[in-house]
Tab-separated table of C-alpha atoms in Angstrom:
chain	number	residue	atom	x	y	z
A	30	GLY	CA	81.246	25.845	134.637
A	31	VAL	CA	78.533	23.489	135.002
A	32	VAL	CA	77.243	21.141	132.608
A	33	ILE	CA	74.545	18.372	132.040
A	34	VAL	CA	74.997	15.390	130.476
A	35	PRO	CA	71.741	13.353	129.641
A	36	ASP	CA	70.879	9.996	130.464
A	37	ASN	CA	71.197	8.622	126.893
A	38	SER	CA	74.514	10.709	126.297
A	39	ILE	CA	78.110	10.876	127.119
A	40	GLY	CA	80.180	14.517	127.285
A	41	ILE	CA	83.190	14.429	125.616
A	42	VAL	CA	85.259	16.946	126.773
A	43	THR	CA	88.319	18.876	124.586
A	44	LYS	CA	90.412	21.468	126.571
A	45	LYS	CA	91.543	24.432	124.897
A	46	PHE	CA	94.533	25.058	126.641
A	47	ALA	CA	96.892	24.111	130.550
A	48	LEU	CA	98.038	26.619	132.105
A	49	PHE	CA	100.245	25.256	134.307
A	50	GLY	CA	102.101	21.372	135.465
A	51	SER	CA	104.267	19.860	132.965
A	52	ASN	CA	102.029	17.945	131.428
A	53	ARG	CA	100.746	21.137	129.118
A	54	ARG	CA	100.847	19.443	125.660
A	55	LEU	CA	100.558	16.630	124.338
A	56	PRO	CA	103.824	13.855	123.066
A	57	ASP	CA	104.712	13.932	119.816
A	58	GLY	CA	102.248	11.762	117.547
A	59	ARG	CA	99.573	11.735	120.667
A	60	ILE	CA	96.324	13.293	119.770
A	61	ILE	CA	94.506	12.271	122.896
A	62	ALA	CA	95.596	13.802	126.617
A	63	LEU	CA	95.788	11.046	129.564
A	64	ASN	CA	97.138	13.645	131.775
A	65	GLY	CA	95.317	17.009	131.544
A	66	GLU	CA	97.304	17.991	128.627
A	67	ALA	CA	95.394	20.539	126.428
A	68	GLY	CA	93.135	18.700	123.694
A	69	TYR	CA	90.922	15.745	122.858
A	70	GLN	CA	90.446	14.224	126.345
A	71	ALA	CA	90.259	10.408	127.168
A	72	ASP	CA	87.952	10.515	129.513
A	73	THR	CA	84.340	10.631	128.989
A	74	LEU	CA	82.011	12.776	131.421
A	75	PRO	CA	78.778	10.052	132.212
A	76	PRO	CA	75.083	11.360	132.881
A	77	GLY	CA	74.738	13.827	135.289
A	78	LEU	CA	75.734	16.994	136.801
A	79	HIS	CA	79.554	18.012	136.236
A	80	VAL	CA	80.983	21.857	137.825
A	81	GLY	CA	84.193	23.672	136.933
A	82	PHE	CA	84.345	22.826	133.289
A	83	TRP	CA	84.738	26.770	132.347
A	84	PRO	CA	83.745	27.616	129.319
A	85	TRP	CA	86.793	29.855	128.067
A	86	GLN	CA	88.818	25.985	128.928
A	87	PHE	CA	86.903	23.606	128.361
A	88	LYS	CA	84.595	22.575	125.402
A	89	VAL	CA	81.772	19.451	125.762
A	90	ASP	CA	80.170	17.795	123.215
A	91	ARG	CA	76.970	15.534	124.108
A	92	VAL	CA	77.404	12.282	122.105
A	93	GLN	CA	74.060	10.067	121.969
A	94	PHE	CA	74.651	6.267	123.598
A	95	LEU	CA	76.416	4.059	120.662
A	96	THR	CA	73.796	1.296	119.536
A	97	ILE	CA	74.197	-1.816	117.674
A	98	PRO	CA	70.760	-3.377	116.424
A	99	PRO	CA	70.484	-7.259	116.915
A	100	GLY	CA	71.654	-9.287	113.664
A	101	LYS	CA	74.384	-5.982	113.503
A	102	ILE	CA	78.217	-6.151	114.763
A	103	GLY	CA	80.599	-2.765	115.475
A	104	CYS	CA	83.504	-2.852	113.694
A	105	VAL	CA	85.768	-0.265	115.299
A	106	GLU	CA	89.046	2.141	114.127
A	107	SER	CA	91.603	3.500	116.373
A	108	CYS	CA	92.582	6.989	115.576
A	109	ASP	CA	95.460	6.603	118.120
A	110	GLY	CA	97.975	4.607	119.849
A	111	GLN	CA	100.704	2.615	119.253
A	112	PRO	CA	101.414	2.671	115.458
A	113	LEU	CA	101.344	-1.275	113.965
A	114	PRO	CA	103.775	-3.451	113.273
A	115	THR	CA	105.438	-3.469	109.721
A	116	GLY	CA	103.374	-6.041	107.457
A	117	ARG	CA	100.074	-5.917	109.599
A	118	ILE	CA	97.057	-4.504	108.773
A	119	ILE	CA	94.950	-5.186	112.335
A	120	ALA	CA	95.603	-4.038	115.440
A	121	ARG	CA	95.789	-6.764	118.621
A	122	GLN	CA	92.806	-6.879	120.899
A	123	VAL	CA	93.815	-5.298	123.996
A	124	ASP	CA	91.315	-5.242	127.064
A	125	CYS	CA	89.476	-2.160	127.175
A	126	ASP	CA	85.300	-2.778	127.865
A	127	SER	CA	84.242	-2.831	124.618
A	128	PHE	CA	86.069	0.458	123.599
A	129	GLN	CA	84.123	2.210	126.170
A	130	ASP	CA	87.529	2.806	128.895
A	131	THR	CA	89.683	4.962	126.526
A	132	ARG	CA	92.210	5.320	128.916
A	133	ALA	CA	93.107	1.553	129.208
A	134	PHE	CA	92.752	1.176	125.938
A	135	LEU	CA	95.768	3.915	125.295
A	136	GLN	CA	97.906	2.759	128.775
A	137	ASN	CA	97.389	-0.521	127.511
A	138	ASN	CA	99.604	-0.047	124.403
A	139	GLY	CA	96.031	-0.362	122.005
A	140	GLN	CA	97.396	0.340	118.480
A	141	ARG	CA	95.726	2.707	116.248
A	142	GLY	CA	94.364	1.396	112.939
A	143	PRO	CA	91.252	-1.515	112.398
A	144	GLN	CA	90.548	-3.352	115.054
A	145	MET	CA	90.461	-7.130	115.711
A	146	GLN	CA	87.234	-7.080	118.340
A	147	VAL	CA	84.475	-6.520	116.975
A	148	ILE	CA	81.218	-5.043	119.203
A	149	PRO	CA	78.076	-6.621	119.827
A	150	PRO	CA	74.488	-5.788	119.480
A	151	GLY	CA	73.882	-3.690	123.114
A	152	THR	CA	74.422	0.343	123.556
A	153	TYR	CA	77.970	1.616	124.478
A	154	ARG	CA	79.452	4.326	125.679
A	155	ILE	CA	82.544	4.799	123.449
A	156	ASN	CA	84.324	8.088	123.218
A	157	SER	CA	84.110	9.227	119.105
A	158	LEU	CA	86.994	11.385	119.776
A	159	LEU	CA	89.347	8.179	119.449
A	160	PHE	CA	87.165	5.442	118.071
A	161	SER	CA	85.101	5.623	114.891
A	162	VAL	CA	82.579	2.559	114.895
A	163	THR	CA	80.546	1.170	111.421
A	164	VAL	CA	78.162	-0.713	111.654
A	165	ALA	CA	77.873	-3.907	109.581
A	166	ASP	CA	75.638	-7.182	108.875
A	167	ALA	CA	76.622	-10.014	110.791
A	168	VAL	CA	77.804	-13.107	108.642
A	169	ILE	CA	74.499	-15.362	107.769
A	170	ILE	CA	75.436	-18.271	106.246
A	171	PRO	CA	71.855	-20.054	105.051
A	172	PRO	CA	71.101	-23.949	105.141
A	173	GLY	CA	72.141	-25.593	101.723
A	174	LYS	CA	75.470	-23.145	101.539
A	175	ILE	CA	78.929	-23.027	103.052
A	176	GLY	CA	81.169	-19.956	104.254
A	177	VAL	CA	85.006	-19.953	102.843
A	178	VAL	CA	87.090	-18.070	104.413
A	179	GLU	CA	89.790	-16.063	103.869
A	180	ALA	CA	91.993	-14.293	106.199
A	181	LYS	CA	93.783	-10.390	105.080
A	182	ASP	CA	96.205	-10.500	108.418
A	183	GLY	CA	98.025	-13.421	109.650
A	184	LYS	CA	101.312	-15.573	109.382
A	185	PRO	CA	102.784	-15.808	105.514
A	186	LEU	CA	101.911	-19.299	104.455
A	187	ALA	CA	104.407	-21.790	104.219
A	188	ALA	CA	106.609	-21.454	101.174
A	189	GLY	CA	104.053	-24.297	98.107
A	190	ARG	CA	101.046	-24.211	100.477
A	191	ILE	CA	97.846	-22.165	99.109
A	192	ILE	CA	95.604	-22.918	101.876
A	193	ALA	CA	96.186	-22.194	105.775
A	194	ARG	CA	96.698	-24.591	108.512
A	195	HIS	CA	93.390	-24.740	110.548
A	196	VAL	CA	93.718	-22.971	114.014
A	197	GLU	CA	90.511	-23.330	116.811
A	198	CYS	CA	88.751	-19.791	116.747
A	199	ASP	CA	85.127	-20.423	117.180
A	200	SER	CA	84.238	-20.328	113.799
A	201	PHE	CA	86.402	-17.418	113.047
A	202	GLN	CA	84.395	-14.907	115.568
A	203	ASN	CA	87.401	-15.122	117.673
A	204	PRO	CA	90.248	-13.594	115.761
A	205	ASN	CA	92.284	-13.408	118.929
A	206	ALA	CA	92.854	-16.933	118.828
A	207	PHE	CA	93.771	-17.038	115.571
A	208	MET	CA	96.239	-14.453	115.350
A	209	THR	CA	97.561	-15.663	118.587
A	210	GLY	CA	97.303	-19.474	117.600
A	211	GLY	CA	99.391	-18.545	114.686
A	212	GLY	CA	96.781	-17.939	111.993
A	213	GLU	CA	98.055	-17.448	108.464
A	214	ARG	CA	96.711	-15.058	105.812
A	215	GLY	CA	95.239	-16.589	102.720
A	216	PRO	CA	92.208	-18.913	102.221
A	217	GLN	CA	91.574	-20.661	105.425
A	218	THR	CA	91.278	-24.317	105.792
A	219	ALA	CA	87.975	-24.614	108.182
A	220	ILE	CA	84.276	-23.941	106.300
A	221	ILE	CA	81.602	-21.631	108.043
A	222	ALA	CA	78.548	-24.086	108.596
A	223	PRO	CA	75.091	-22.799	108.523
A	224	GLY	CA	74.282	-20.614	110.904
A	225	THR	CA	74.972	-16.464	112.490
A	226	TYR	CA	77.739	-14.968	113.440
A	227	ARG	CA	79.494	-12.154	114.405
A	228	ILE	CA	82.644	-12.217	112.050
A	229	ASN	CA	85.033	-9.507	112.003
A	230	PRO	CA	85.063	-8.325	108.051
A	231	LEU	CA	88.060	-6.118	108.646
A	232	LEU	CA	90.138	-9.758	109.253
A	233	PHE	CA	88.354	-11.978	107.266
A	234	SER	CA	86.254	-12.485	104.013
A	235	VAL	CA	83.663	-14.965	103.420
A	236	VAL	CA	81.856	-15.672	100.528
A	237	LEU	CA	79.400	-18.531	100.533
A	238	ALA	CA	79.283	-21.599	98.467
A	239	ASP	CA	76.610	-24.227	97.448
A	240	VAL	CA	77.272	-27.853	99.338
A	241	VAL	CA	77.986	-30.322	97.456
A	242	ASP	CA	75.006	-32.567	96.996
A	243	ILE	CA	76.000	-35.933	96.028
A	244	ALA	CA	72.890	-37.994	93.914
A	245	GLU	CA	71.870	-41.596	94.851
A	246	ASN	CA	73.861	-44.011	92.685
A	247	LYS	CA	77.080	-41.447	91.738
A	248	VAL	CA	80.104	-41.394	93.676
A	249	GLY	CA	82.079	-38.074	94.356
A	250	VAL	CA	86.517	-38.254	92.679
A	251	VAL	CA	88.189	-35.625	94.769
A	252	THR	CA	91.028	-33.541	93.654
A	253	THR	CA	93.237	-31.756	95.895
A	254	ARG	CA	95.089	-29.068	94.921
């Protein structure tokens, strides 16, 4: 019943069966156990020595810490939690220590599916039984270009409109501010200036466009759509 977890790993626990107590089986629709039910356990084992995990009742897999390198972000999807509301494609943000606190995520009614929050560069202890993480490139807008943004989720555009109203959201790096501020799906009014940005590709798509250069002795004549 002794388990040793190395310094660079966590122990992910599967309970094969539960003999006693009222919480022997998972509630309908759930795959992660919060109260000692049989199945995948929400709580992981930190590095160190642990006792009482008898091999006939528990299976412990040692998984190395998740590392997000510089210039990258982690895009997260949850396989358990509350269902997404009708018409939504991305889950609301839940305070869960960058997805390292599985119990807080589930108890705070985190939703299954693609997650709004991204993981910045660093090293994290994440339960891979609940969360799958895909490493993606940060958005880089080079000099002489702008980023034109389209949102995949949000409120529907008003009738007769083809471009969404502006919502302050730190150049689309704060998707929670975008969604709670009434951001609309579709092409966005705001553009992104040259620089590097941590933008969730599950919510926003960014296309590079050339900066408009008005030559000397010329004027720009603009038509609005």
